[in-house]
Amino acid sequence: MARELWEGNQAIAEAASRVGLEAYFGYPITPQNEILEWMSRRLPELGRAFVQAESELGAINMVYGAACTGARVMTSSSSPGISLMMEGLSYIAGTEVPMVLVNVMRGGPGLGNIAPSQADYNQICKGGGHGDYHPIVLAPASVQEAVDLMPVAFDLAEKYLNICCILIDGSIGQMMEPVELPEMRPVQRKDFPWAVTGAKGRPRRILSSIYLDPPEEEKTNLRLLRRWQEVQEKELRYKEYFTDDADFIVIGFGTAGRVALSAVRAARAQGIKVGLFRPITVAPFPYKRVAELAQRVGAFLVVEMNAGQMLEDVRLAVNGSIPIEFYGRLGGVVPFPDEILSEIQRVAKAKLSADADPIANWMKRMEMVAR
Amino acid sequence: MATLMVPENLVYERPRSFTDAPTHYCPGCTHGVAHRLIAEVLDEMGLAERTIGVAPVGCAVFAYNYFDTDFVEAAHGRAPAMATGIKRVLPDSIVFTYQGDGDLASIGMGEIVHAAARGENITVFFINNANYGMTGGQMAPTTLPGMKTTSSPDGRDVETQGYPIRMAEMLATLDGAAYVVRRSLHDPANIRKAKKAIRIAFEVQDRKLGFSMVELLSTCPSNWNLSPVESLKWLEEHMIPFFPLGDYKVAPAVAELKI
C-alpha cells in the first residue's frame, strides 16, 4: 500500500480497526482524544462496537467484559486516565483474558500537563495495579512502528492471555508522519476454550479473578509467571544502531531513543564511536542483551523523558560491571538532539566510574540547566 | 391388581438453570429467593443457553456458582460496565447483573447511572438490604435514617452521614431506562409479584427495548441481628415506607407487552 500522511493517534486507531478490532471503549483525555474520535466514526461504520464510557473506570471494565467473550478489544488513555484504569487492568490480568491498551503518556504527577513524557514507564511496566502480574509493553519510536506493532500487540495479548500495552507519548500520538497502514482484514473471532458466549451445547464457563483458597491463588500466580517467563524468552524486541564498533552505547526507548539516534548520528559524524540501543519491548526488558553489550563497551548513557525509570532496569542488567551515565528531561520537556550530543561528547571524554551515582551526577548538571 | 406406586404429582423442583451447589447465604436471607426467581424465569423463557451473568462484589460474589449459565465476576460496582462490554459484542445474548446496595448505589453509582442513561440493553437485579452484608454490616447508601450498623453504631445520623438513596426513583428519570420497578421479598404475595417483574425485565431485554432494573427489598437477618421471621416483618414495617414498592418506569413499548 501507498505511504500516506497520518497523525499518530489516528493511524493507531485505523491500524487497530484493520487488524480485527471488534470493540473499543474509551474516555476523552488529551493527548489521545484522536483515537477515541476516530473509533467513534470508524467502528460503527464497520458494524463494530464503540462506547464512550462515563469514566476510565467504566471504559476498562467494558473492555474487561468484552475481553471475556474472546472479542478483540482495546482502549486507550493517557497518564491520569491510566491511573484510573489500574483497577480493571489488575482484574483483567487476574482473569487471564487478552486486551490491548494504548498508553499515550503526558507530563505528571497529578494533573501534570499534556506534553510528551515517559514518566509512566514504571507504572505500566512494573504492574501498577495490585497483585503479581506483568503486562507486555511495546514502546515504538515512530508512527510507522506504532502501526506495525498493533497486530503484534493483539497477537501477543491473545497468545499469552495478557494485557499488551503500546506505550507512546503525546509527540508520537500527535505528530504526522508518512505511514503504510496494514490491509483491512476481516474480523475473525477465535473460538477460545475459555470465552463466555452463552453455554449452548457445552458446559458453562466462569471467568473470574477470585481464588479464595490461597493455594489456588498461588497456582494462578505461578501460571501467570510461567507465561511471563515464556514471553521473556521468546518475545524480546529491540533495535541496535552502530553498536558493532561502539566504544559506548546510548540506551533510550520511544521518543527519547529516537531523539538520541539523531544525536548518535551527529556524534558519529564527529568521529565519536557511539552506538544506540533502543528496546522495543520495555516489559519484558531485554536484560540479557544489555548485559552482553556491557561486556563489549566501556559505558552506557541512558536517556529518558523521566527521572531514570528504565535506568533501573539497565542497572539491573549491568550489575555494576561498567559505568552508567544518565540524562533525563522531566515534566513534559523533550530533549533536543543537541543536548544529547553534548552528553555524548561529555561521556566520550569523561573519566567514568562504575561506582558513581548516575542520578546524583545528572541532577547536579540539571540544576545548572534548570536554573 | 392394585399398584403400590402412587402416581407422582411433582409440584416443586430445582430450576434447571441452577447448579447443584448449596448456597453460602446465611439462613433466612432472601438472596436464595431472588436467585430462585431468576432461575425460574430463565427456565420458563428458555434463556439459559444464551445467558451471561455478571456477579458483583458483596454477598452475591459467588452467584456464579449457583446459576448453570456462563458467568463473569466483576470488580466492585463495575458490573454494569462489564455487562455493557459483553452485550455490545454479543448483542443477542442475555446479560444480567446481580448487585447489592453497596455495589450498585455507592461505589458503582457512575456505572449504573450511565448504563441506564445509555439505554444499555441489559437487566439489573438490585438487592437492597440496607447494609453491606459481606463485610459485616456497615452502613450502606440505603441504610435508613437512625438505623444502627457497624459503621453507624448510634444509628445513621442524617446530619453527618446523609440520607438514603432511592435508586429506582432516580434511575426512572433517565430516558434510556425502559423498565424500572421496586418489589419486595418479604411474603409469598410479594415474591410472586417480584417474579413477574423479573419476567418482564428479561422480556424487555430479549425484545431489545432498553435498560431494565428490578430492585428487590431483601432481608439480612445476620447483620440486622434479627431472626429470619423478625427480619421479614422489619422489612415490611421499616423499609417499605421509605422505599415504596411500585413501577417507577414502564416505557410505552414495555406497557404493551403481553406476557
XYZ file of C-alpha atoms in Angstrom:
630
model
C 0.000 0.000 0.000
C 0.993 3.581 -0.530
C 2.519 5.664 2.173
C 0.143 8.324 3.433
C 0.476 11.185 5.883
C -1.272 10.200 9.121
C -1.434 11.604 12.614
C -0.099 9.060 15.121
C -3.265 8.604 17.174
C -5.479 8.273 14.110
C -3.050 5.901 12.412
C -3.015 3.691 15.516
C -6.816 3.680 15.637
C -7.159 2.864 11.942
C -4.484 0.166 12.125
C -6.323 -1.476 15.034
C -9.608 -1.432 13.146
C -7.891 -3.034 10.149
C -6.450 -5.941 12.133
C -9.707 -7.242 13.522
C -10.604 -4.924 16.390
C -14.203 -5.665 17.368
C -14.797 -3.189 20.158
C -13.313 -0.016 21.593
C -14.295 1.627 24.869
C -12.690 4.886 25.932
C -12.914 8.219 27.676
C -11.623 11.571 26.455
C -8.227 12.707 27.702
C -5.528 14.702 25.947
C -3.223 13.827 24.170
C -5.021 10.717 22.900
C -8.506 12.052 22.035
C -7.996 11.408 18.324
C -8.022 7.651 18.967
C -11.442 7.870 20.650
C -12.749 10.241 17.994
C -11.505 8.087 15.129
C -13.063 4.977 16.654
C -16.381 6.778 17.245
C -16.778 7.197 13.478
C -14.910 4.203 12.135
C -16.200 1.307 14.251
C -19.944 1.966 13.811
C -19.225 2.338 10.080
C -17.725 -1.173 10.180
C -20.640 -2.502 12.259
C -18.481 -2.905 15.358
C -18.840 -1.742 18.939
C -17.850 1.703 20.198
C -18.845 3.200 23.533
C -17.660 6.478 25.018
C -17.695 5.436 28.651
C -18.633 7.543 31.673
C -15.064 7.336 33.004
C -11.844 5.412 32.567
C -13.190 3.031 35.216
C -16.228 2.417 33.064
C -14.120 2.071 29.909
C -11.682 -0.502 31.289
C -14.499 -2.571 32.772
C -16.330 -2.538 29.440
C -13.084 -3.777 27.908
C -12.971 -6.442 30.646
C -16.482 -7.641 29.771
C -15.853 -7.683 26.022
C -12.479 -9.418 26.509
C -14.253 -12.209 28.409
C -16.217 -13.035 25.241
C -12.996 -13.564 23.278
C -13.521 -10.468 21.118
C -10.529 -8.354 20.000
C -10.886 -5.325 22.207
C -8.858 -2.284 23.174
C -8.900 1.014 24.958
C -6.580 3.987 25.059
C -5.844 6.686 27.561
C -3.186 8.982 28.950
C -1.439 9.131 32.302
C -4.185 10.225 34.773
C -6.665 8.046 32.897
C -4.317 5.055 33.005
C -4.096 5.516 36.773
C -7.879 5.165 36.938
C -7.761 2.039 34.787
C -5.359 0.248 37.092
C -8.168 -1.474 38.982
C -9.589 -3.026 35.820
C -6.149 -3.892 34.459
C -5.391 -5.912 37.580
C -8.713 -7.779 37.248
C -8.076 -8.439 33.558
C -4.598 -9.773 34.353
C -6.042 -11.932 37.141
C -8.789 -13.292 34.882
C -6.241 -14.094 32.124
C -8.108 -12.510 29.227
C -6.443 -10.621 26.359
C -6.669 -6.900 25.691
C -4.679 -4.091 24.115
C -4.075 -0.781 25.859
C -2.651 2.260 24.097
C -0.982 4.440 26.716
C -0.156 7.940 25.425
C 1.921 9.369 28.259
C 1.874 13.011 29.335
C 3.671 15.041 31.990
C 2.926 14.313 35.661
C 2.479 13.556 38.507
C -1.069 14.659 39.252
C -2.896 16.548 36.557
C 0.529 17.486 35.183
C 0.302 18.723 31.631
C -0.421 17.440 28.153
C 3.170 17.456 26.875
C 5.073 14.285 25.884
C 6.593 12.372 28.776
C 7.871 8.911 29.643
C 7.191 9.156 33.351
C 4.720 6.264 33.414
C 7.288 3.599 32.474
C 7.319 2.179 35.983
C 3.550 2.398 36.339
C 2.823 0.198 33.341
C 5.976 -1.955 33.187
C 6.120 -2.788 36.862
C 2.456 -3.583 37.347
C 0.582 -0.503 38.505
C -2.490 -2.361 39.682
C -2.449 -4.656 42.695
C -1.102 -8.199 42.649
C 1.677 -10.098 40.884
C 1.269 -9.587 37.161
C 3.231 -8.212 34.210
C 1.701 -6.538 31.174
C 3.627 -6.869 27.902
C 4.744 -3.338 26.978
C 5.843 -2.289 23.484
C 7.427 1.140 23.015
C 7.503 2.310 19.382
C 9.543 5.361 18.363
C 7.604 6.406 15.259
C 4.073 6.392 13.895
C 5.023 3.619 11.455
C 6.448 1.470 14.218
C 3.322 2.018 16.332
C 1.137 0.988 13.389
C 3.278 -2.089 12.734
C 3.053 -3.102 16.388
C -0.770 -3.022 16.549
C -1.311 -6.535 15.089
C 1.662 -7.755 17.127
C 0.038 -6.375 20.289
C -3.235 -8.219 19.671
C -1.424 -11.446 18.785
C 0.740 -11.278 21.916
C -2.262 -10.497 24.121
C -4.176 -13.471 22.725
C -1.206 -15.842 22.733
C -0.274 -15.137 26.339
C -3.766 -14.210 27.654
C -2.324 -10.960 28.890
C -2.559 -7.213 28.654
C -0.433 -5.834 25.851
C 0.312 -2.137 26.066
C 1.531 0.140 23.294
C 3.467 2.753 25.255
C 3.938 6.054 23.470
C 3.883 9.720 24.412
C 1.978 12.734 23.197
C 4.557 13.501 20.497
C 4.154 10.160 18.707
C 0.391 10.353 19.257
C 0.064 13.779 17.732
C 2.728 14.174 15.097
C 2.027 13.398 11.458
C 4.323 11.076 9.572
C 4.189 9.123 6.339
C 2.997 5.615 7.143
C 1.956 2.461 5.404
C -1.133 1.041 7.063
C -1.977 -2.669 7.083
C -4.565 -4.082 4.682
C -8.104 -4.381 6.026
C -8.539 -7.888 7.421
C -11.907 -9.432 8.258
C -12.833 -9.866 11.906
C -12.128 -13.437 12.950
C -13.494 -14.280 16.373
C -11.264 -17.025 17.725
C -13.012 -19.954 19.356
C -11.233 -19.639 22.688
C -11.960 -22.543 25.047
C -12.461 -20.104 27.925
C -14.665 -17.424 26.323
C -18.101 -16.732 27.812
C -20.589 -16.660 24.954
C -23.600 -18.457 26.433
C -23.430 -22.140 27.408
C -25.079 -23.570 24.299
C -24.224 -27.214 23.766
C -21.317 -27.111 26.201
C -20.756 -26.897 29.963
C -20.980 -23.404 31.411
C -17.856 -21.252 31.735
C -16.942 -18.898 34.530
C -14.393 -16.110 34.243
C -13.231 -14.621 37.486
C -10.148 -13.272 39.226
C -11.191 -14.586 42.622
C -9.368 -17.559 44.163
C -10.451 -17.562 47.777
C -8.242 -20.512 48.663
C -4.657 -19.143 48.898
C -3.004 -22.273 47.422
C -5.303 -21.905 44.392
C -4.353 -18.243 44.062
C -0.713 -19.256 44.333
C -1.207 -21.715 41.446
C -2.762 -18.905 39.410
C 0.162 -16.613 40.204
C 2.595 -19.342 39.143
C 0.661 -19.878 35.905
C 0.914 -16.147 35.154
C 4.610 -16.223 35.973
C 5.313 -19.227 33.737
C 3.614 -17.437 30.862
C 5.649 -14.348 31.632
C 8.862 -16.362 31.548
C 7.879 -17.644 28.119
C 7.305 -14.050 26.981
C 10.756 -13.147 28.316
C 12.325 -15.994 26.365
C 10.504 -15.570 23.074
C 9.209 -12.070 22.593
C 12.066 -9.637 23.164
C 12.328 -6.871 20.598
C 14.938 -4.146 20.301
C 16.900 -2.209 17.726
C 20.613 -1.553 17.648
C 22.321 1.216 15.716
C 26.131 1.481 15.262
C 26.719 -0.922 18.157
C 29.231 -3.210 16.379
C 32.266 -0.990 16.842
C 30.921 1.320 19.566
C 33.129 2.431 22.459
C 29.998 3.238 24.442
C 26.252 2.994 23.852
C 23.284 5.265 24.407
C 20.126 3.478 25.621
C 16.719 5.059 25.187
C 13.173 3.936 24.329
C 10.391 5.549 22.338
C 10.759 9.255 21.623
C 13.890 9.613 23.774
C 15.503 6.781 21.792
C 14.553 8.466 18.549
C 15.962 11.866 19.565
C 19.075 10.054 20.785
C 19.519 8.463 17.352
C 19.857 11.920 15.781
C 22.470 12.771 18.410
C 24.323 9.480 17.836
C 24.438 10.123 14.097
C 25.783 13.632 14.693
C 28.392 12.223 17.082
C 29.422 9.589 14.536
C 29.917 12.395 12.009
C 32.349 13.900 14.525
C 34.191 10.591 14.799
C 32.842 9.582 18.209
C 32.338 5.815 18.253
C 28.973 5.719 19.933
C 26.037 3.369 19.324
C 22.366 3.272 20.257
C 20.341 0.503 21.847
C 16.588 1.055 21.674
C 14.435 -1.503 23.489
C 11.021 -2.009 21.869
C 9.772 -4.449 24.470
C 10.354 -2.454 27.626
C 8.453 -5.141 29.522
C 9.916 -7.683 29.364
C 13.132 -5.658 29.340
C 15.974 -7.137 27.266
C 18.274 -7.617 30.277
C 20.364 -10.320 28.645
C 21.180 -8.301 25.536
C 22.081 -5.250 27.622
C 24.350 -7.444 29.769
C 26.040 -8.791 26.603
C 26.605 -5.291 25.291
C 28.036 -4.280 28.673
C 30.813 -6.810 28.121
C 31.793 -5.140 24.848
C 31.596 -1.424 25.591
C 33.085 0.956 28.133
C 29.904 2.685 29.308
C 26.193 3.247 28.798
C 24.448 6.587 28.594
C 20.741 6.172 29.430
C 18.471 8.874 28.028
C 14.843 9.147 29.117
C 11.994 11.651 29.411
C 11.653 10.804 33.105
C 13.855 10.696 36.184
C 15.594 7.428 35.349
C 12.906 4.767 35.447
C 14.310 2.494 32.723
C 17.745 3.331 34.139
C 16.911 0.981 36.998
C 16.429 -1.886 34.544
C 19.709 -1.047 32.810
C 21.500 -1.021 36.181
C 19.963 -4.402 36.962
C 21.283 -5.779 33.653
C 24.744 -4.233 34.035
C 25.070 -5.196 37.692
C 27.912 -2.760 38.345
C 30.154 -4.057 35.563
C 30.552 -0.777 33.651
C 29.829 2.904 34.353
C 26.330 4.161 33.530
C 25.565 7.805 32.916
C 22.078 9.269 32.800
C 20.427 12.182 31.065
C 16.728 12.858 31.564
C 14.249 15.652 30.931
C 11.161 15.775 33.088
C 7.607 17.018 33.311
C 6.873 17.021 29.588
C 10.171 18.539 28.385
C 11.503 16.751 25.302
C 15.313 16.802 24.934
C 16.838 18.307 21.787
C 19.371 16.221 19.849
C 21.994 18.876 20.711
C 21.541 18.266 24.432
C 22.081 14.553 23.994
C 25.016 15.228 21.662
C 26.648 17.333 24.418
C 26.091 14.438 26.815
C 27.675 12.029 24.305
C 30.656 14.380 23.898
C 30.974 14.647 27.675
C 30.818 10.869 28.186
C 33.340 10.337 25.351
C 35.902 12.440 27.242
C 34.989 11.881 30.884
C 36.792 9.602 33.265
C 33.882 7.459 34.415
C 33.485 5.205 37.402
C 31.141 2.255 37.765
C 30.670 3.292 41.394
C 29.309 6.758 40.557
C 25.640 7.543 41.129
C 24.259 8.467 37.690
C 21.185 10.164 39.160
C 23.130 12.352 41.600
C 25.589 13.406 38.891
C 22.817 14.133 36.406
C 20.922 16.194 38.969
C 23.990 18.373 39.557
C 24.158 19.050 35.809
C 20.357 19.530 35.647
C 20.432 22.177 38.326
C 22.720 24.189 36.066
C 20.316 23.721 33.119
C 17.100 24.391 35.030
C 18.498 27.463 36.808
C -54.061 -55.870 40.710
C -53.646 -52.827 42.893
C -50.454 -50.874 42.267
C -48.244 -49.977 45.139
C -46.909 -46.921 43.249
C -48.844 -43.697 43.689
C -48.512 -41.542 40.551
C -46.063 -38.702 41.243
C -47.523 -35.232 41.294
C -44.469 -33.007 41.134
C -45.290 -29.526 42.406
C -41.824 -28.201 43.189
C -38.380 -28.869 41.777
C -34.997 -27.276 41.481
C -34.898 -24.928 38.476
C -32.846 -26.358 35.618
C -30.921 -23.071 35.450
C -29.495 -23.837 38.893
C -26.432 -25.944 39.550
C -26.456 -28.498 42.374
C -24.275 -26.303 44.588
C -25.693 -25.405 48.010
C -25.584 -21.626 48.516
C -23.343 -19.948 51.067
C -26.017 -17.456 52.132
C -26.959 -17.085 55.788
C -30.125 -18.840 56.984
C -33.183 -16.698 56.373
C -31.510 -14.345 53.886
C -33.642 -13.585 50.829
C -30.762 -13.864 48.316
C -31.787 -17.504 47.842
C -35.339 -16.431 46.968
C -34.082 -13.843 44.475
C -31.722 -16.394 42.883
C -34.518 -18.914 42.566
C -36.908 -16.455 40.927
C -34.288 -15.529 38.339
C -33.542 -19.198 37.629
C -37.252 -19.996 37.286
C -37.707 -17.193 34.763
C -34.615 -18.295 32.794
C -36.182 -21.776 32.677
C -39.607 -20.538 31.630
C -38.210 -18.355 28.873
C -35.588 -20.919 27.794
C -32.815 -18.338 28.074
C -30.081 -20.170 29.995
C -28.072 -21.199 26.940
C -27.550 -17.636 25.817
C -27.339 -16.002 29.210
C -24.202 -14.461 30.682
C -24.492 -13.363 34.290
C -22.300 -10.718 35.898
C -21.633 -11.286 39.596
C -20.878 -8.363 41.923
C -18.579 -7.872 44.869
C -20.610 -8.379 48.019
C -22.689 -11.250 49.373
C -23.531 -12.437 45.849
C -19.861 -12.586 44.833
C -20.251 -16.349 44.315
C -23.575 -16.135 42.445
C -21.752 -17.746 39.516
C -21.559 -20.993 41.480
C -25.337 -21.301 41.610
C -26.561 -20.498 38.102
C -25.950 -23.053 35.389
C -25.111 -20.355 32.836
C -21.941 -18.634 31.692
C -20.842 -16.096 34.267
C -18.210 -13.447 34.899
C -17.173 -11.846 38.142
C -16.911 -8.046 38.085
C -14.905 -5.605 40.169
C -16.849 -3.855 42.943
C -19.577 -1.708 41.389
C -18.422 -2.207 37.803
C -20.903 -4.926 36.807
C -22.992 -2.629 34.550
C -19.830 -1.579 32.663
C -18.718 -5.185 32.295
C -22.225 -6.151 31.179
C -22.066 -3.319 28.623
C -18.839 -4.706 27.177
C -20.323 -8.198 26.869
C -23.641 -7.072 25.440
C -22.074 -4.787 22.854
C -20.078 -7.612 21.305
C -22.769 -10.280 21.827
C -25.988 -8.315 21.221
C -28.150 -11.445 21.008
C -27.061 -12.793 24.359
C -28.984 -12.170 27.580
C -26.814 -10.298 30.056
C -27.821 -9.623 33.630
C -26.045 -8.175 36.641
C -26.889 -9.049 40.217
C -25.759 -6.329 42.610
C -26.148 -5.284 46.208
C -26.685 -1.786 47.526
C -23.042 -1.002 48.315
C -22.000 -2.296 44.914
C -24.702 -0.561 42.893
C -25.656 2.548 44.848
C -22.279 3.527 46.286
C -19.068 2.531 44.535
C -20.864 1.653 41.309
C -23.117 4.708 41.115
C -21.414 6.026 37.985
C -21.601 2.726 36.147
C -25.280 2.057 36.898
C -26.454 5.587 36.088
C -24.660 5.660 32.754
C -25.673 2.134 31.765
C -29.284 3.211 32.332
C -28.757 6.544 30.568
C -27.321 4.787 27.511
C -30.366 2.524 27.476
C -27.931 -0.363 27.660
C -29.937 -3.458 26.794
C -29.111 -5.339 29.984
C -31.089 -6.416 33.053
C -30.043 -5.425 36.559
C -31.201 -7.125 39.751
C -30.614 -4.803 42.655
C -30.720 -6.396 46.094
C -31.439 -3.669 48.648
C -30.966 -4.886 52.211
C -29.896 -1.542 53.669
C -26.367 -2.587 54.638
C -23.054 -4.032 53.453
C -23.688 -7.689 54.206
C -20.485 -9.379 53.082
C -18.142 -7.121 55.030
C -20.121 -7.451 58.257
C -22.987 -4.974 58.213
C -21.597 -1.492 57.635
C -23.743 1.491 56.665
C -24.834 1.444 53.014
C -26.229 4.264 50.840
C -29.610 2.625 51.504
C -29.282 2.405 55.303
C -32.362 4.011 56.843
C -32.102 7.168 58.974
C -31.434 6.129 62.560
C -30.613 2.545 61.581
C -27.741 1.062 63.552
C -24.928 -0.592 61.612
C -21.316 -1.407 62.478
C -20.221 1.930 60.977
C -23.192 3.944 62.253
C -23.203 2.498 65.791
C -25.535 5.166 67.178
C -27.861 4.975 64.201
C -27.432 6.724 60.836
C -27.247 10.417 61.592
C -28.510 12.219 58.530
C -26.773 15.418 59.680
C -23.338 13.880 59.193
C -23.990 10.734 57.161
C -26.603 11.972 54.749
C -29.783 10.369 53.521
C -30.513 7.026 51.895
C -30.653 6.925 48.105
C -33.752 5.680 46.312
C -32.240 4.094 43.224
C -35.374 3.006 41.378
C -36.845 6.517 41.583
C -33.563 8.059 40.484
C -32.924 5.798 37.502
C -36.552 6.122 36.399
C -35.829 9.758 35.488
C -33.454 8.627 32.739
C -34.794 8.342 29.209
C -32.697 5.247 28.490
C -34.409 3.241 31.236
C -37.269 1.154 29.830
C -38.368 -0.754 32.902
C -37.507 0.176 36.497
C -39.527 -1.217 39.399
C -39.208 -1.983 43.099
C -40.534 -5.184 44.608
C -40.099 -6.905 47.957
C -39.325 -10.462 49.002
C -40.938 -10.397 52.450
C -44.002 -12.596 51.814
C -45.365 -15.025 49.180
C -47.671 -12.496 47.510
C -44.806 -10.049 47.055
C -42.462 -12.820 45.942
C -44.920 -13.679 43.168
C -45.045 -10.016 42.131
C -41.265 -9.925 42.158
C -41.112 -12.919 39.856
C -43.482 -11.282 37.421
C -41.263 -8.183 37.365
C -38.186 -10.344 36.736
C -40.011 -11.951 33.835
C -40.926 -8.586 32.352
C -37.355 -7.331 32.787
C -35.954 -10.279 30.808
C -38.682 -9.854 28.184
C -37.642 -6.212 27.842
C -34.066 -7.247 27.195
C -34.965 -10.129 24.885
C -37.026 -7.715 22.777
C -34.205 -5.144 22.849
C -36.386 -2.476 24.450
C -33.661 -0.973 26.640
C -32.389 -0.942 30.191
C -34.311 -2.841 32.849
C -33.837 -2.979 36.611
C -35.751 -4.775 39.327
C -34.945 -3.535 42.812
C -35.706 -6.197 45.397
C -36.087 -5.240 49.055
C -34.336 -8.007 50.936
C -33.527 -9.070 54.446
C -30.218 -9.508 56.206
C -31.007 -11.335 59.468
C -27.324 -11.868 60.372
C -26.392 -8.207 60.277
C -29.749 -6.825 61.359
C -29.434 -9.030 64.457
C -32.999 -10.268 63.974
C -34.426 -13.710 63.396
C -35.442 -14.512 59.795
C -39.130 -14.021 60.654
C -38.480 -10.771 62.549
C -36.416 -9.589 59.587
C -39.313 -10.071 57.169
C -41.527 -8.063 59.497
C -38.863 -5.361 59.918
C -38.520 -5.063 56.155
C -42.269 -4.624 55.770
C -42.603 -2.127 58.602
C -39.453 -0.053 58.104
C -38.102 -0.431 54.599
C -41.282 -0.292 52.526
C -42.368 3.097 53.952
C -39.018 4.559 52.926
C -38.644 2.563 49.707
C -42.217 2.319 48.367
C -42.941 -0.612 46.092
C -44.099 0.188 42.614
C -43.403 0.669 38.915
C -41.201 3.734 38.517
C -40.603 3.486 34.809
C -42.556 1.473 32.308
C -41.777 2.685 28.808
C -44.771 2.645 26.442
C -43.349 -0.311 24.476
C -42.990 -2.232 27.744
C -46.542 -1.389 28.846
C -47.806 -3.027 25.644
C -46.048 -6.333 26.409
C -48.476 -9.221 26.730
C -46.947 -11.959 28.840
